[in-house]
PDB file of C-alpha atoms in Angstrom:
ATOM      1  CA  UNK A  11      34.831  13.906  -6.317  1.00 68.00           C
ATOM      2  CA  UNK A  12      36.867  14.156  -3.438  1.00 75.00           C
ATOM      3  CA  UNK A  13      34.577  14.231   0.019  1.00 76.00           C
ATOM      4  CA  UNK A  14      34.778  17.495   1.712  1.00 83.00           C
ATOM      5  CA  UNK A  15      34.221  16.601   5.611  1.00 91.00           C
ATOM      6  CA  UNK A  16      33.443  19.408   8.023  1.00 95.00           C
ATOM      7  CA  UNK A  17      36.625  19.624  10.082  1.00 97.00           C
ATOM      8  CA  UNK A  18      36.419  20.710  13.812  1.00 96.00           C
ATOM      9  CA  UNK A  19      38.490  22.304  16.300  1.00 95.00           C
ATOM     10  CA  UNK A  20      39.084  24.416  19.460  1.00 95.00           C
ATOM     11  CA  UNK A  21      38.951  27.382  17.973  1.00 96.00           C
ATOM     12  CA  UNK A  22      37.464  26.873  14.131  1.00 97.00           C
ATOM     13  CA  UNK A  23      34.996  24.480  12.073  1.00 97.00           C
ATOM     14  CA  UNK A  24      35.413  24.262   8.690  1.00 98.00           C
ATOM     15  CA  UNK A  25      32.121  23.547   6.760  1.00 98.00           C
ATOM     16  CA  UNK A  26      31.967  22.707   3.468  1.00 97.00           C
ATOM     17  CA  UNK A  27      30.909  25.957   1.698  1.00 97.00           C
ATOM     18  CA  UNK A  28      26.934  26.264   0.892  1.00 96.00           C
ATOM     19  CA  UNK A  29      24.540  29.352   0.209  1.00 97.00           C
ATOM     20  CA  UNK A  30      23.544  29.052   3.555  1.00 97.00           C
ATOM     21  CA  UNK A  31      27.208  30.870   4.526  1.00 97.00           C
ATOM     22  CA  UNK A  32      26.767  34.005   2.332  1.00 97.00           C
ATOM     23  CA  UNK A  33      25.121  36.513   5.363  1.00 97.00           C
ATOM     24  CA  UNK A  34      27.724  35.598   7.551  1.00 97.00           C
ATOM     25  CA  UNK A  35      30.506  35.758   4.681  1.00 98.00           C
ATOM     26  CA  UNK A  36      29.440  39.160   3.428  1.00 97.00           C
ATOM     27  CA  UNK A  37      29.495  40.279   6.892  1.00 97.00           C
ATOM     28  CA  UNK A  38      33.186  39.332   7.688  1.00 96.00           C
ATOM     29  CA  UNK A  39      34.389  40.542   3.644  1.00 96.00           C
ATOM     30  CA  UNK A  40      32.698  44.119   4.573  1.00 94.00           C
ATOM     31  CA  UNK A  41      33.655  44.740   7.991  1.00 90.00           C
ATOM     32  CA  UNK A  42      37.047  46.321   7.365  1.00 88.00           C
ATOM     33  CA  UNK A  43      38.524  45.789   3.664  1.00 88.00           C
ATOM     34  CA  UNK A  44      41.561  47.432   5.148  1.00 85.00           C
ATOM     35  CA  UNK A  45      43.631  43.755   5.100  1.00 85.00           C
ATOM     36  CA  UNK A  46      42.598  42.871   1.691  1.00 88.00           C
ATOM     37  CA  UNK A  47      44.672  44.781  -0.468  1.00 83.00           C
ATOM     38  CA  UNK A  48      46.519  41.495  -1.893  1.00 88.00           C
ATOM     39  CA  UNK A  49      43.777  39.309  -1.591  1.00 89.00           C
ATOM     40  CA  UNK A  50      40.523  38.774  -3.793  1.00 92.00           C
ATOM     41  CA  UNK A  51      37.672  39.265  -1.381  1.00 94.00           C
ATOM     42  CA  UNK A  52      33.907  39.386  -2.773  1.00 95.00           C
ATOM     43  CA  UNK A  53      33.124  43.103  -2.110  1.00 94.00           C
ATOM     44  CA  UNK A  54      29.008  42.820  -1.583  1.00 95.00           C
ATOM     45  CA  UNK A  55      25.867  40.675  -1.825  1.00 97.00           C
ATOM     46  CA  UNK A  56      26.042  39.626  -5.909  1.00 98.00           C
ATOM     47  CA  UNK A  57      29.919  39.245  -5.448  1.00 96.00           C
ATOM     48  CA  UNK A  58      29.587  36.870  -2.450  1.00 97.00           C
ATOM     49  CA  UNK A  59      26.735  34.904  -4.463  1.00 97.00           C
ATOM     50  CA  UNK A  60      28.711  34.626  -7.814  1.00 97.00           C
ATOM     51  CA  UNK A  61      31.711  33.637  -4.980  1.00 97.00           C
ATOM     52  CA  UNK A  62      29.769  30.697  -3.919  1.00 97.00           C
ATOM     53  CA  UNK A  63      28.482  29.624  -6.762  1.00 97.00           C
ATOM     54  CA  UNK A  64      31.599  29.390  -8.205  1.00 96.00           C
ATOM     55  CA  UNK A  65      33.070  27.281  -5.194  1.00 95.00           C
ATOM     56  CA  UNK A  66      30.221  24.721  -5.458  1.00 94.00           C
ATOM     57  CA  UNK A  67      30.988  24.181  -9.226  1.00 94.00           C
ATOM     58  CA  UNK A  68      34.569  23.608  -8.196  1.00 94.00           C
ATOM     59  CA  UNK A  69      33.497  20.956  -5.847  1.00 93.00           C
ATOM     60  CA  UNK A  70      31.412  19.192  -8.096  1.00 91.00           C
ATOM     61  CA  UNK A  71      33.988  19.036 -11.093  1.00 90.00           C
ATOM     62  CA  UNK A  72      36.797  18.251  -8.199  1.00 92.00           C
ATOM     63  CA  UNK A  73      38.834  21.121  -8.850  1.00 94.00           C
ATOM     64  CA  UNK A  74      38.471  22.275  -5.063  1.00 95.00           C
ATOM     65  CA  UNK A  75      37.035  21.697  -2.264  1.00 96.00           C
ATOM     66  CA  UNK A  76      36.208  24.895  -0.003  1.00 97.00           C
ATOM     67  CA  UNK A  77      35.258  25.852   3.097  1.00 98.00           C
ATOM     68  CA  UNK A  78      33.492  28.349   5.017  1.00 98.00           C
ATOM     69  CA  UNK A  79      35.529  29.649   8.725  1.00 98.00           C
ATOM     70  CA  UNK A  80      33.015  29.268  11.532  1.00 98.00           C
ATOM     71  CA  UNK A  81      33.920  30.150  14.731  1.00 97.00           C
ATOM     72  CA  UNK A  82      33.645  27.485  17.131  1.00 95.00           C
ATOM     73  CA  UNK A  83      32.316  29.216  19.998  1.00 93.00           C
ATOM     74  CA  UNK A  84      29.368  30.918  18.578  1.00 94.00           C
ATOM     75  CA  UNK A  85      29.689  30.387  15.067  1.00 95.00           C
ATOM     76  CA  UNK A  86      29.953  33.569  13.411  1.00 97.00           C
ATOM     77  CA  UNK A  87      31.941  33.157  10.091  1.00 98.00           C
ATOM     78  CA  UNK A  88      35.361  34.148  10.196  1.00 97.00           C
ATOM     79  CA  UNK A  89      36.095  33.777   6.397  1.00 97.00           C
ATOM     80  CA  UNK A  90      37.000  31.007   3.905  1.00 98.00           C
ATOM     81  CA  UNK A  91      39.998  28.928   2.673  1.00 97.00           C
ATOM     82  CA  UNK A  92      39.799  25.820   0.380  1.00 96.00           C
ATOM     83  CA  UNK A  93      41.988  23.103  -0.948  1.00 97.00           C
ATOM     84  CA  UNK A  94      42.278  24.139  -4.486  1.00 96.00           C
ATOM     85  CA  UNK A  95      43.824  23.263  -8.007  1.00 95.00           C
ATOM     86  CA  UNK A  96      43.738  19.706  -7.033  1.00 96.00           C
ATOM     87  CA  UNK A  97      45.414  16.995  -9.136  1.00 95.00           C
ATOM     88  CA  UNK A  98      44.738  13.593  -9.931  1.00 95.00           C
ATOM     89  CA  UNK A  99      47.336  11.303 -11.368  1.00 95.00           C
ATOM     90  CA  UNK A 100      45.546   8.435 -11.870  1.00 93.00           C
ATOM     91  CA  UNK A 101      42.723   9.137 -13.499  1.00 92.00           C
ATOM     92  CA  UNK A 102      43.665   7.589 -17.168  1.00 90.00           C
ATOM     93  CA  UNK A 103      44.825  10.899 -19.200  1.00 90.00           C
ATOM     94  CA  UNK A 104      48.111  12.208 -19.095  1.00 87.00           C
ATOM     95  CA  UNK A 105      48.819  15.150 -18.597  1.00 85.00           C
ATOM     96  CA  UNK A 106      46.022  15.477 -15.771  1.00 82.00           C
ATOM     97  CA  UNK A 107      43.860  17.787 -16.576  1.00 82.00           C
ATOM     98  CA  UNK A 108      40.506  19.173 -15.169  1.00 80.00           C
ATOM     99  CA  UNK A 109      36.900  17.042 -15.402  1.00 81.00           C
ATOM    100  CA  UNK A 110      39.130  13.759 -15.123  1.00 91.00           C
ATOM    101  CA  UNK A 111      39.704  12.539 -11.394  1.00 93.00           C
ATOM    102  CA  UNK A 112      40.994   9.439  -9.976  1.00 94.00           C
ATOM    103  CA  UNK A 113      38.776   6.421  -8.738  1.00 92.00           C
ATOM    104  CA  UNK A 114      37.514   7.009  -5.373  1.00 90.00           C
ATOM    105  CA  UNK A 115      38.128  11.111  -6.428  1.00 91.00           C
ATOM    106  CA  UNK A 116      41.064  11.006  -4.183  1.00 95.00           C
ATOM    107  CA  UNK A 117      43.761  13.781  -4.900  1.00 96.00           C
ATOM    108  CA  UNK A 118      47.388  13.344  -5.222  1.00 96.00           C
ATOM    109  CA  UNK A 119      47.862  16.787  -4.948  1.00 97.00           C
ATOM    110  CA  UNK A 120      46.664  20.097  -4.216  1.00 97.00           C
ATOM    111  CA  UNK A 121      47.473  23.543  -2.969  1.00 98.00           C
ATOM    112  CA  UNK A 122      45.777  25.412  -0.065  1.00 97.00           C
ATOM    113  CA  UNK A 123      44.719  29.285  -1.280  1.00 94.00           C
ATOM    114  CA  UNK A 124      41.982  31.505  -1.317  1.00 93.00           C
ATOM    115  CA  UNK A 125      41.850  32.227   1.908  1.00 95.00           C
ATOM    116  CA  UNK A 126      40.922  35.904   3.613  1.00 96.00           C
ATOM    117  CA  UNK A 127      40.119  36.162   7.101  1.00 96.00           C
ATOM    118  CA  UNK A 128      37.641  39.124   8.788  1.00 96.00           C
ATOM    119  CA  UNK A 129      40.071  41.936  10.836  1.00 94.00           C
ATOM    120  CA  UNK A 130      38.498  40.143  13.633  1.00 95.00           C
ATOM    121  CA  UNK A 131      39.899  36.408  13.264  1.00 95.00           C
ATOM    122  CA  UNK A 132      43.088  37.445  12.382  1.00 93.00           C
ATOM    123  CA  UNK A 133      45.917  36.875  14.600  1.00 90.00           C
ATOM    124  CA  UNK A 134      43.559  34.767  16.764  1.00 93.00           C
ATOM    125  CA  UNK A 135      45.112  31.453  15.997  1.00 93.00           C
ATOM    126  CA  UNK A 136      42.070  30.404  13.313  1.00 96.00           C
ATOM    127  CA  UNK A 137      44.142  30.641  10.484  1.00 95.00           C
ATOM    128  CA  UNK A 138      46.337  28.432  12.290  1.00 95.00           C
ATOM    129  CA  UNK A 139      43.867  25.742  13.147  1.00 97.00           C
ATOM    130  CA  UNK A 140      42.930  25.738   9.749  1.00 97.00           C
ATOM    131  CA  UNK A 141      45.850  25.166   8.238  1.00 97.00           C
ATOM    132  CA  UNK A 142      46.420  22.316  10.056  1.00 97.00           C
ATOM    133  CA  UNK A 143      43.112  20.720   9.718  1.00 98.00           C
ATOM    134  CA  UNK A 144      43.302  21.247   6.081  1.00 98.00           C
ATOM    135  CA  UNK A 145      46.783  19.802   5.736  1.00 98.00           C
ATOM    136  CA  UNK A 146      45.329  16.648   8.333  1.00 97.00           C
ATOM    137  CA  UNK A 147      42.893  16.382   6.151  1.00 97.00           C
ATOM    138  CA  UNK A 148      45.530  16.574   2.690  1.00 97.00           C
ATOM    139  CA  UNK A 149      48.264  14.486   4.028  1.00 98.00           C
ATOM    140  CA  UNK A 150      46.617  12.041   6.741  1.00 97.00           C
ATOM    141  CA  UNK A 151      42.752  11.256   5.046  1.00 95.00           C
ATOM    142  CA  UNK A 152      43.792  11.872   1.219  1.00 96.00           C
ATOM    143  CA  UNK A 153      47.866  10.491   1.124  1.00 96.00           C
ATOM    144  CA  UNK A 154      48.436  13.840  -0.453  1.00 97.00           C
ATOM    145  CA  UNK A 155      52.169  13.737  -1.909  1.00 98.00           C
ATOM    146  CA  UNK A 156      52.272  17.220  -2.115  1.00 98.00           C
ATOM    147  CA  UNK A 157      50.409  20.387  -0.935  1.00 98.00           C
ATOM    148  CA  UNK A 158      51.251  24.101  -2.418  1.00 98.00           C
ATOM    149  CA  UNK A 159      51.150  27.962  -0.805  1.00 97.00           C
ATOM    150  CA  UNK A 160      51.363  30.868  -2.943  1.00 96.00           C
ATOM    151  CA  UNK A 161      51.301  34.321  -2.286  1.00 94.00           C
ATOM    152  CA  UNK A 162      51.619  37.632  -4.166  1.00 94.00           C
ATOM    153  CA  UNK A 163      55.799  38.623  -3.959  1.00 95.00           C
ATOM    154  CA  UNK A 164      54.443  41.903  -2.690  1.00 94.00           C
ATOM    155  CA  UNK A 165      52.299  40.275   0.399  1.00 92.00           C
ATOM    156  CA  UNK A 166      55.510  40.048   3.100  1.00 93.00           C
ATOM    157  CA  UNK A 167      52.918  39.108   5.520  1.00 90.00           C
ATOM    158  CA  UNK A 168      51.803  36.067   3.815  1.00 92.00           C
ATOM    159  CA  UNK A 169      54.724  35.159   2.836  1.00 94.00           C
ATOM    160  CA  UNK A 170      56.010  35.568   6.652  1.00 94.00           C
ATOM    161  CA  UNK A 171      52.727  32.946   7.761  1.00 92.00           C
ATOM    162  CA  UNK A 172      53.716  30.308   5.095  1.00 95.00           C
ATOM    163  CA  UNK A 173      57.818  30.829   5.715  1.00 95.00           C
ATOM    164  CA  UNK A 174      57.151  30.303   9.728  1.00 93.00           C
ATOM    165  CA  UNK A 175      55.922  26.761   8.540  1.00 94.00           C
ATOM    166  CA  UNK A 176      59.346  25.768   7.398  1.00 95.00           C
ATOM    167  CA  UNK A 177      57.075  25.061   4.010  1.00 97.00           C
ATOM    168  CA  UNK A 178      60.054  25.412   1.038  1.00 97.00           C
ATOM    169  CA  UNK A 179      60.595  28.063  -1.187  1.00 97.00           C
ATOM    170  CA  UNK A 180      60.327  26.965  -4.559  1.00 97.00           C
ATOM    171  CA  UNK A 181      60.959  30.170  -6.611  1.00 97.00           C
ATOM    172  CA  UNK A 182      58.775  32.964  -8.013  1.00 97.00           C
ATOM    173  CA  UNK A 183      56.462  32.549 -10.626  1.00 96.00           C
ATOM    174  CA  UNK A 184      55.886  35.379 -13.175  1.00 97.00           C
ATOM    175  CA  UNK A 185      53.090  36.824 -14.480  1.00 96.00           C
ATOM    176  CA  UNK A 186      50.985  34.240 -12.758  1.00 94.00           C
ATOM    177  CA  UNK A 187      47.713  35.403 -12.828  1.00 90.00           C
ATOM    178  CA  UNK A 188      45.709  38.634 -12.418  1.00 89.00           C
ATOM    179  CA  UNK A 189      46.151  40.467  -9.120  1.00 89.00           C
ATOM    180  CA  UNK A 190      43.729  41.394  -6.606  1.00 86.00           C
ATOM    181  CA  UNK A 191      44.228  45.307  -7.187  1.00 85.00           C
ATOM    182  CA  UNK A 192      43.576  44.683 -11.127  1.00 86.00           C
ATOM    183  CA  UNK A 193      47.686  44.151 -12.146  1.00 91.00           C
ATOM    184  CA  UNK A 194      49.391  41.224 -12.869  1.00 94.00           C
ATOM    185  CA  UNK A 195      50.592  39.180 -10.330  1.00 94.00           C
ATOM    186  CA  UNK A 196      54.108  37.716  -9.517  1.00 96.00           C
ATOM    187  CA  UNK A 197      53.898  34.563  -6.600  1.00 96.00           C
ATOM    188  CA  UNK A 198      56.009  33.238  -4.630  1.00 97.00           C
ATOM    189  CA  UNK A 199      55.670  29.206  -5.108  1.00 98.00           C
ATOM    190  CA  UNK A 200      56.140  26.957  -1.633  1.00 98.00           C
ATOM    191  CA  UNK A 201      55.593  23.541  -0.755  1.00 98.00           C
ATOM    192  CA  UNK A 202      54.664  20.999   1.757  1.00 98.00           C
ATOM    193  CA  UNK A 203      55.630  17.265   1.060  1.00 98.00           C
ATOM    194  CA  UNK A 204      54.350  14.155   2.238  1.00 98.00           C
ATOM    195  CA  UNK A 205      58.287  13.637   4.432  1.00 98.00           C
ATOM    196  CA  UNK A 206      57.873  17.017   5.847  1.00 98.00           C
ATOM    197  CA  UNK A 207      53.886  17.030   7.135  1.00 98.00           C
ATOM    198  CA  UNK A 208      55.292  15.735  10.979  1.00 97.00           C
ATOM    199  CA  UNK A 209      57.637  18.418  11.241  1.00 97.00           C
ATOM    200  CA  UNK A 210      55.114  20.964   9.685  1.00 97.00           C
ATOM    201  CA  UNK A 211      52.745  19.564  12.839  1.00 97.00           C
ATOM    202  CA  UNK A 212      54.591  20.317  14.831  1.00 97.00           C
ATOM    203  CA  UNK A 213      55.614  23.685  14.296  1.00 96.00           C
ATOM    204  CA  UNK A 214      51.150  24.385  13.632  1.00 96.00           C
ATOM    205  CA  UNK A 215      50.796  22.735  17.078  1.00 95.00           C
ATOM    206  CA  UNK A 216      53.168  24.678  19.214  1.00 94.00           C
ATOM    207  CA  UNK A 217      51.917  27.936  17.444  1.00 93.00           C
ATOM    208  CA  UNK A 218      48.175  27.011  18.133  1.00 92.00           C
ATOM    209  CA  UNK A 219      49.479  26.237  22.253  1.00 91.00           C
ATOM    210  CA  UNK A 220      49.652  29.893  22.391  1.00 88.00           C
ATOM    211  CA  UNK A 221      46.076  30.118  21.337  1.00 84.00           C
ATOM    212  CA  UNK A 222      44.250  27.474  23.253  1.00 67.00           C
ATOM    213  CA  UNK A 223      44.337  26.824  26.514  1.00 64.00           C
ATOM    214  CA  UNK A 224      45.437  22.856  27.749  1.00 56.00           C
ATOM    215  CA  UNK A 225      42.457  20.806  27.947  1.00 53.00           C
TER     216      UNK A 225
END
């Protein structure tokens, strides 16, 4: 299985996701639901258990690995994002497929999603940091070749966030998968590949310079 290392910053930690999280996640999914109208966000106690649950048995077949928002100041939790719907292409069957990872459980591959934010953290520069310690972590720890963004066609915001990355548009996928209001869901594919990670730093760092003070 691929190693899921808590991941620090100014402004966010990323810990791996663990029971221990579910207060402070049902906290930040029931503060103001306002935001989540394109996003899946556990909706009370049992959903945020299930929610977990769920995340550790994707960690421990290596289909994701996921992570709880803290932040950094006084760790209350922010929200979540993970590294999902990872691929291994050298793990001995063809096509890959899940419960088969590579030696070492290194990805070639992977897409970040699932991520929702409290009102609070948004706009605060944590997504931000995240992204790009997720992406570090993709690209310079794992040799990722590639790492995917998709968001519902409808969500212009998200699609705005993953745009301002210079991340490439790669089309629109139909009937994807079942929406967050109960419909069915068309995405909007994008992309991140192993040549464009520097220029993709660069753009995360001068956005989080607005955020965070020099040291």
């Amino acid at each position: 299985m691929p190693e899921a290392p808590a991941l620090s910053g100014r402004l966010v930690r990323l810990e791996p996701m663990s029971p221990a999280h579910a207060p402070g996640l049902l906290a930040a999914a029931t503060e103001d639901r306002g935001t989540y109208g394109f996003t899946y966000v556990p909706a009370d106690a049992a959903a945020v258990d299930r929610y977990v649950e769920r995340a550790l048995l994707d960690g421990e077949s290596g289909l994701a690995v996921t992570y709880t928002l803290v932040r950094a100041d006084d760790g209350r939790v922010a929200g979540t994002s993970r590294l999902r719907d990872l691929e291994y292409w050298h793990a001995g069957v063809w096509p890959p497929r899940p419960g088969h990872v590579n030696p070492g459980g290194v990805p070639d591959a992977g897409q970040i999603g699932s991520t929702w934010l409290a009102p609070w953290a948004q706009r605060t520069g944590i997504n931000t940091e995240a992204k790009s310690l997720l992406l570090s972590l993709a690209f310079d720890e794992w040799d990722v070749h590639r790492i995917s963004l998709h968001a519902d066609v409808r969500n212009a915001r998200s699609r705005a966030a993953i745009e301002r990355l210079d991340a490439a548009f790669e089309g629109v996928r139909r009937a994807h998968f079942l929406a967050a209001d109960g419909g069915v869901r068309d995405s909007a594919l994008y992309s991140i590949v192993r040549a464009d990670w520097p220029h993709v730093k660069e753009i995360l760092a001068k956005r989080l310079a607005r955020h965070t003070p020099s040291p």
